[in-house]
Short mmCIF file of C-alpha atoms in Angstrom, two decimals:
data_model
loop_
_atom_site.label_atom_id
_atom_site.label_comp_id
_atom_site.label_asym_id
_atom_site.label_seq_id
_atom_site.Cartn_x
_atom_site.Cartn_y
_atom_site.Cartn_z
CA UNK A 20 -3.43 -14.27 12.17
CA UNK A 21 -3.54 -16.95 9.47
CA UNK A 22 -6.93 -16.37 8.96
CA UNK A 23 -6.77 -12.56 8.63
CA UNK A 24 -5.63 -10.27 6.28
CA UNK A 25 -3.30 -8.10 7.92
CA UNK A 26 -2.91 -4.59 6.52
CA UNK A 27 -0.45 -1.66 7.91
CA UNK A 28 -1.15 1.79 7.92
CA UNK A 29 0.57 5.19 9.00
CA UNK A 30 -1.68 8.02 9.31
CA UNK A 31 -1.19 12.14 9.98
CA UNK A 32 -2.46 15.16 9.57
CA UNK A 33 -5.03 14.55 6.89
CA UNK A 34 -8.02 12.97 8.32
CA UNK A 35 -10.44 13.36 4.68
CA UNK A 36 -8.00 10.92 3.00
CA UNK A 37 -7.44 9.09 5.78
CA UNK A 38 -11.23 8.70 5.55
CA UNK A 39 -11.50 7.98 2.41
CA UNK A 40 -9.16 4.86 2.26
CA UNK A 41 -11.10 3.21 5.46
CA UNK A 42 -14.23 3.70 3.76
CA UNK A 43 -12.18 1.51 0.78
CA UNK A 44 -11.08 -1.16 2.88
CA UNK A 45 -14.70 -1.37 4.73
CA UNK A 46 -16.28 -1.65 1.25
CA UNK A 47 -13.67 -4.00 -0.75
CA UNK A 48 -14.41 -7.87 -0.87
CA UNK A 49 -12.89 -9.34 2.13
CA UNK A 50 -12.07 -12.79 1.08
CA UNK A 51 -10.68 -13.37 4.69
CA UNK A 52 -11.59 -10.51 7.46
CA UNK A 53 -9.30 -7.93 8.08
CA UNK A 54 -6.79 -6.94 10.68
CA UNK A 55 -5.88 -3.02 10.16
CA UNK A 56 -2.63 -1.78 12.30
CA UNK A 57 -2.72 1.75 12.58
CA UNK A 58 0.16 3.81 13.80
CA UNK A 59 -0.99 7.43 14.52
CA UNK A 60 0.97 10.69 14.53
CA UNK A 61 0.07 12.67 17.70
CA UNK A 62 -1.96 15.71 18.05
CA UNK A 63 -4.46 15.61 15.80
CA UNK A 64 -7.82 14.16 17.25
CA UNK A 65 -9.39 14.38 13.47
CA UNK A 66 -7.27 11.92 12.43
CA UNK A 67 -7.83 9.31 15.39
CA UNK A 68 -11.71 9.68 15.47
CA UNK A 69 -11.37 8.03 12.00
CA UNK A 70 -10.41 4.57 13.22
CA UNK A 71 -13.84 4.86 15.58
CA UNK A 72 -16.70 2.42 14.30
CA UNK A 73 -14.91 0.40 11.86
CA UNK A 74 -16.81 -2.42 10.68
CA UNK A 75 -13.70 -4.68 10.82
CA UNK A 76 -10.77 -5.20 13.65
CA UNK A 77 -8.66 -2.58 13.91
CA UNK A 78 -5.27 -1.96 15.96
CA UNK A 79 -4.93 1.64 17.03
CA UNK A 80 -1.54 3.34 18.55
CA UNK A 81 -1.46 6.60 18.96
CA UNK A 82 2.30 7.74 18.77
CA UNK A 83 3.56 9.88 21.98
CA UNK A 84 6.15 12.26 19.54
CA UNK A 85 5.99 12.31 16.22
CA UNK A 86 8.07 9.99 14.60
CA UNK A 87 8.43 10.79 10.72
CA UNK A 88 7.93 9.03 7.82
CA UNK A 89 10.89 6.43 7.96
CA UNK A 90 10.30 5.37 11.59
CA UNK A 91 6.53 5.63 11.73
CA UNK A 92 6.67 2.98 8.74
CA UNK A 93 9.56 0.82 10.61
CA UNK A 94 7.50 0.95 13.77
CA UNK A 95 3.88 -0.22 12.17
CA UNK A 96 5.69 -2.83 9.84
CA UNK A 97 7.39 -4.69 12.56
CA UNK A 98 4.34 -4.55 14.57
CA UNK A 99 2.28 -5.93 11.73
CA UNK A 100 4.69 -8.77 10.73
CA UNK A 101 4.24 -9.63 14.12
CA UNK A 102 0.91 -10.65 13.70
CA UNK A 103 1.33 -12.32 9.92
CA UNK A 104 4.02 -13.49 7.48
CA UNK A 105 2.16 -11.15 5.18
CA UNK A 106 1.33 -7.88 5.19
CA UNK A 107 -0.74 -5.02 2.66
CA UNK A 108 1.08 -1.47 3.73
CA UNK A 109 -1.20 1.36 2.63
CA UNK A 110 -0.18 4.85 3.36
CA UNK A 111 -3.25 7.33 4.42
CA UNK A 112 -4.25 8.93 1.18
CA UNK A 113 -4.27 5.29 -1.09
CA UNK A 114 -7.36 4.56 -1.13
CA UNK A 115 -8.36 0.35 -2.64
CA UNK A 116 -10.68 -0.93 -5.17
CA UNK A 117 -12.94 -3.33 -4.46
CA UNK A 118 -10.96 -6.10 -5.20
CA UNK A 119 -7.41 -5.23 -4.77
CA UNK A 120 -7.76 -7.22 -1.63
CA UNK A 121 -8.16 -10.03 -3.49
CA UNK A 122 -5.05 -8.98 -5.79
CA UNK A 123 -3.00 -8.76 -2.94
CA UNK A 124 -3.56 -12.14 -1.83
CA UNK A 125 -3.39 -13.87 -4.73
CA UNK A 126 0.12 -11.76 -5.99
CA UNK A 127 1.44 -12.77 -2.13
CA UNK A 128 0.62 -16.91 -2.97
CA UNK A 129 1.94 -16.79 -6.23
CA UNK A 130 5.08 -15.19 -6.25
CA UNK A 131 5.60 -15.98 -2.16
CA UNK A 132 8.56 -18.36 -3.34
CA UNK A 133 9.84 -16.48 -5.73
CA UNK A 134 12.63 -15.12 -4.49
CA UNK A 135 13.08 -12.73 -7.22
CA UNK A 136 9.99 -10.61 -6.39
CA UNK A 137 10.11 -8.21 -3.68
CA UNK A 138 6.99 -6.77 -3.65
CA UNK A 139 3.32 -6.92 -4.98
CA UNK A 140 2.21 -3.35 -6.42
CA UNK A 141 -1.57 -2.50 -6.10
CA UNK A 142 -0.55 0.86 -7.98
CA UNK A 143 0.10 1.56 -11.61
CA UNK A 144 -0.60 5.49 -13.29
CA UNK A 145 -2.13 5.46 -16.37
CA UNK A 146 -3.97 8.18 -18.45
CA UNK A 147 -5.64 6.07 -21.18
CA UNK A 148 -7.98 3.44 -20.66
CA UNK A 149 -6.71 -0.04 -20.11
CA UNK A 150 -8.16 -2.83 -22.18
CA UNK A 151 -10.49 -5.14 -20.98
CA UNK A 152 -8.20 -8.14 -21.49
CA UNK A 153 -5.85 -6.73 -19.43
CA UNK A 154 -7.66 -5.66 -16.27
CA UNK A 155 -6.70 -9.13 -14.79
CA UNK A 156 -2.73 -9.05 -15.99
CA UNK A 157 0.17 -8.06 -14.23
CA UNK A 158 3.67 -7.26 -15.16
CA UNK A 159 7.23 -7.06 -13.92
CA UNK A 160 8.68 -4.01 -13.09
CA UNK A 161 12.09 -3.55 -11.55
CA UNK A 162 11.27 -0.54 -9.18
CA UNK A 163 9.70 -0.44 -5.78
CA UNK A 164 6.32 1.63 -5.75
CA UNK A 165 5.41 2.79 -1.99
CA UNK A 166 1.63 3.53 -2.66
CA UNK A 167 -0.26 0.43 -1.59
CA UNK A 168 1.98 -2.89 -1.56
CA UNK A 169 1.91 -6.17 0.09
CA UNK A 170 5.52 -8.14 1.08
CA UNK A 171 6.59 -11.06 2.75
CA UNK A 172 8.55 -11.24 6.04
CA UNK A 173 11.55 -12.31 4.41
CA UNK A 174 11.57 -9.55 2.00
CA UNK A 175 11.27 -7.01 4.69
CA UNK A 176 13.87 -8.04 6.66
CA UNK A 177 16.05 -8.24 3.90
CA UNK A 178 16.11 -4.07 3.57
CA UNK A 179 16.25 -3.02 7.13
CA UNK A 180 20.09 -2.69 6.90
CA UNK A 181 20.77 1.25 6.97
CA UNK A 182 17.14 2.15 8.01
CA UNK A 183 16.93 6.18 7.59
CA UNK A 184 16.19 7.69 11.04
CA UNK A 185 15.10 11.24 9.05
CA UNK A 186 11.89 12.67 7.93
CA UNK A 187 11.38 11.14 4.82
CA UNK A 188 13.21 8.54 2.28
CA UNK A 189 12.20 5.49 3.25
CA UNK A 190 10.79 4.15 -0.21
CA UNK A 191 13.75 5.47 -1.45
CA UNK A 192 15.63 2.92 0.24
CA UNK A 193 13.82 0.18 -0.07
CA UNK A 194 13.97 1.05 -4.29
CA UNK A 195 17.65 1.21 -3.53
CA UNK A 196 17.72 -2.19 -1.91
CA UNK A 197 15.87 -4.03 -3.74
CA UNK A 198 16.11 -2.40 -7.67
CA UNK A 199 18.96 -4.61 -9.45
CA UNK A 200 17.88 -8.31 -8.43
CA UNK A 201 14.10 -7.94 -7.54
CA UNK A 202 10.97 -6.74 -8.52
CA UNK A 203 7.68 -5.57 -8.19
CA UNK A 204 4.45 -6.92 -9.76
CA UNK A 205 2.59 -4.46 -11.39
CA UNK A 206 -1.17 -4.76 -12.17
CA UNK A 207 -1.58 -2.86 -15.62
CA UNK A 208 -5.01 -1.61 -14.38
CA UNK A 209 -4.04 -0.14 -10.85
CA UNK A 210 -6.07 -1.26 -7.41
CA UNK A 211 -5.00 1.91 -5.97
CA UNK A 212 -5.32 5.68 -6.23
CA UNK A 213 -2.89 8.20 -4.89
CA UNK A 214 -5.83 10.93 -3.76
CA UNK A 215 -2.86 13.05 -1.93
CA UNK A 216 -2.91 16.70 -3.39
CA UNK A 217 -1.71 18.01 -0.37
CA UNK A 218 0.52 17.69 2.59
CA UNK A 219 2.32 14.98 0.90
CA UNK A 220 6.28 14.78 1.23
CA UNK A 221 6.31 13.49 -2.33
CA UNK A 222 3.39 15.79 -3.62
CA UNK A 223 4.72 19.89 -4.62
CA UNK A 224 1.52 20.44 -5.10
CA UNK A 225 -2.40 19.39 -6.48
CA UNK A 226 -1.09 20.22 -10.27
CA UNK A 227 2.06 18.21 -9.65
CA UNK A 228 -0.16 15.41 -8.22
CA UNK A 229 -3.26 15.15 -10.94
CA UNK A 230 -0.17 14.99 -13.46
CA UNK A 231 2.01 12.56 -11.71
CA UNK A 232 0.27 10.68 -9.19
CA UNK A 233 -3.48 10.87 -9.69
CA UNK A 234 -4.11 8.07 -12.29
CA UNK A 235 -7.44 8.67 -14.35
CA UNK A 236 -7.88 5.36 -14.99
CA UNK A 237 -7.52 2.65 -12.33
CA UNK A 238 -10.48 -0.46 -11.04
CA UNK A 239 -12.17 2.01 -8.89
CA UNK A 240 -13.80 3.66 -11.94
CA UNK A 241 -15.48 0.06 -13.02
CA UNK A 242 -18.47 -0.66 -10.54
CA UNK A 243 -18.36 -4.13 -9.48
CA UNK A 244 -15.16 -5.21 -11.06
CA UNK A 245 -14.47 -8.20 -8.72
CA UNK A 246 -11.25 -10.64 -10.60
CA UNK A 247 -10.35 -13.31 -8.76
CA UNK A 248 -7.44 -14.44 -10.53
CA UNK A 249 -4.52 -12.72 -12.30
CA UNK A 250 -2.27 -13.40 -15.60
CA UNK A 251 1.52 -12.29 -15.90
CA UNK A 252 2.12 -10.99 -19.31
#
């Protein structure tokens, strides 16, 4: 899979965002095709139609009891780092900009030996507008954001110690792992929107969402935005 960029996705219950960030991927610049592995919650036939007809390769399972959050995400990430040393995990309702693709690639060559980065960020909430100068600059940020990220095998393996087996909490453990002696990098105009209002375990509701998840301003609202390269600040 050298040649492929390999991207990991859980999916359930909400096939309109699940939609929606397909429709992303299949219209972002590919600078190398793309390899989607999908892990499926079971029982809802919405949800799986969406991964019919993609115009790029795609890895469907379909799981046979729903596994939660935390082991849904274990059991797509291991899968996916099976394929590639590098992966893009995207949850179902983070949809990409055209070319956070090509963010994520370049934030996984340049930091991939520093050792004190854990994770590239495609996300970053903001409700003013971002300068111009600025839509190609990244920044440190010692936190671990869970809406649309790319790591390297190393990292990953590095967290799996005390894996929760509940529902829900596994970004909170990986922020617990790796806050104190890594970091993310954080574009300061974000590559990805968080479009979940509802059904989200981290969502209360579509107020609590458009006020702390939603950002207003992020690369999708700037038609044919295409960087290719990125400064830290």
């Amino acid at each position: 899979m050298k040649n492929r960029i390999v991207i990991a996705m859980t999916a359930w219950r909400r096939p309109e965002y699940t939609r929606a960030v397909l429709e992303s991927i299949a219209a972002a610049d590919k600078p190398k095709p793309v390899y989607l592995v999908a892990h499926v919650e079971p029982d809802d036939k919405g949800v799986e139609k969406c991964f019919e007809g993609l115009p790029f390769e795609v890895e469907v399972k379909v799981n046979d009891t729903r596994l939660g959050g935390p082991k849904n995400t274990l059991s797509v990430m291991s899968r996916a780092f099976e394929l590639s040393s590098q992966v893009i995990k995207l949850e179902d309702d983070t949809p990409i900009a055209g070319d956070a693709l090509r963010y994520f690639l370049w934030g996984l060559k340049k930091y991939r030996r520093d050792e004190s980065v854990f994770s590239i960020c495609g996300y970053n909430r903001s409700e003013s507008r971002v300068a111009a100068g600025l839509h190609s600059s990244v920044f440190r940020l010692n936190w671990f954001t869970p809406w649309g990220w790319a790591t390297w095998k190393r990292e990953w393996e590095s967290i799996l110690d005390g894996w929760p087996q509940g529902a829900h909490g596994w970004d909170a453990h990986i922020h617990k792992k790796a806050k104190g002696n890594r970091v993310e990098i954080r574009p300061y105009l974000s590559r990805v929107q968080n479009i979940g209002a509802r059904e989200g375990y981290n969502c209360n509701n579509p107020e609590f969402h458009r006020k702390k998840q939603f950002t207003p301003e992020w690369a999708g609202n700037y038609e044919g935005l295409l960087c290719e390269e990125w400064v830290e600040e």
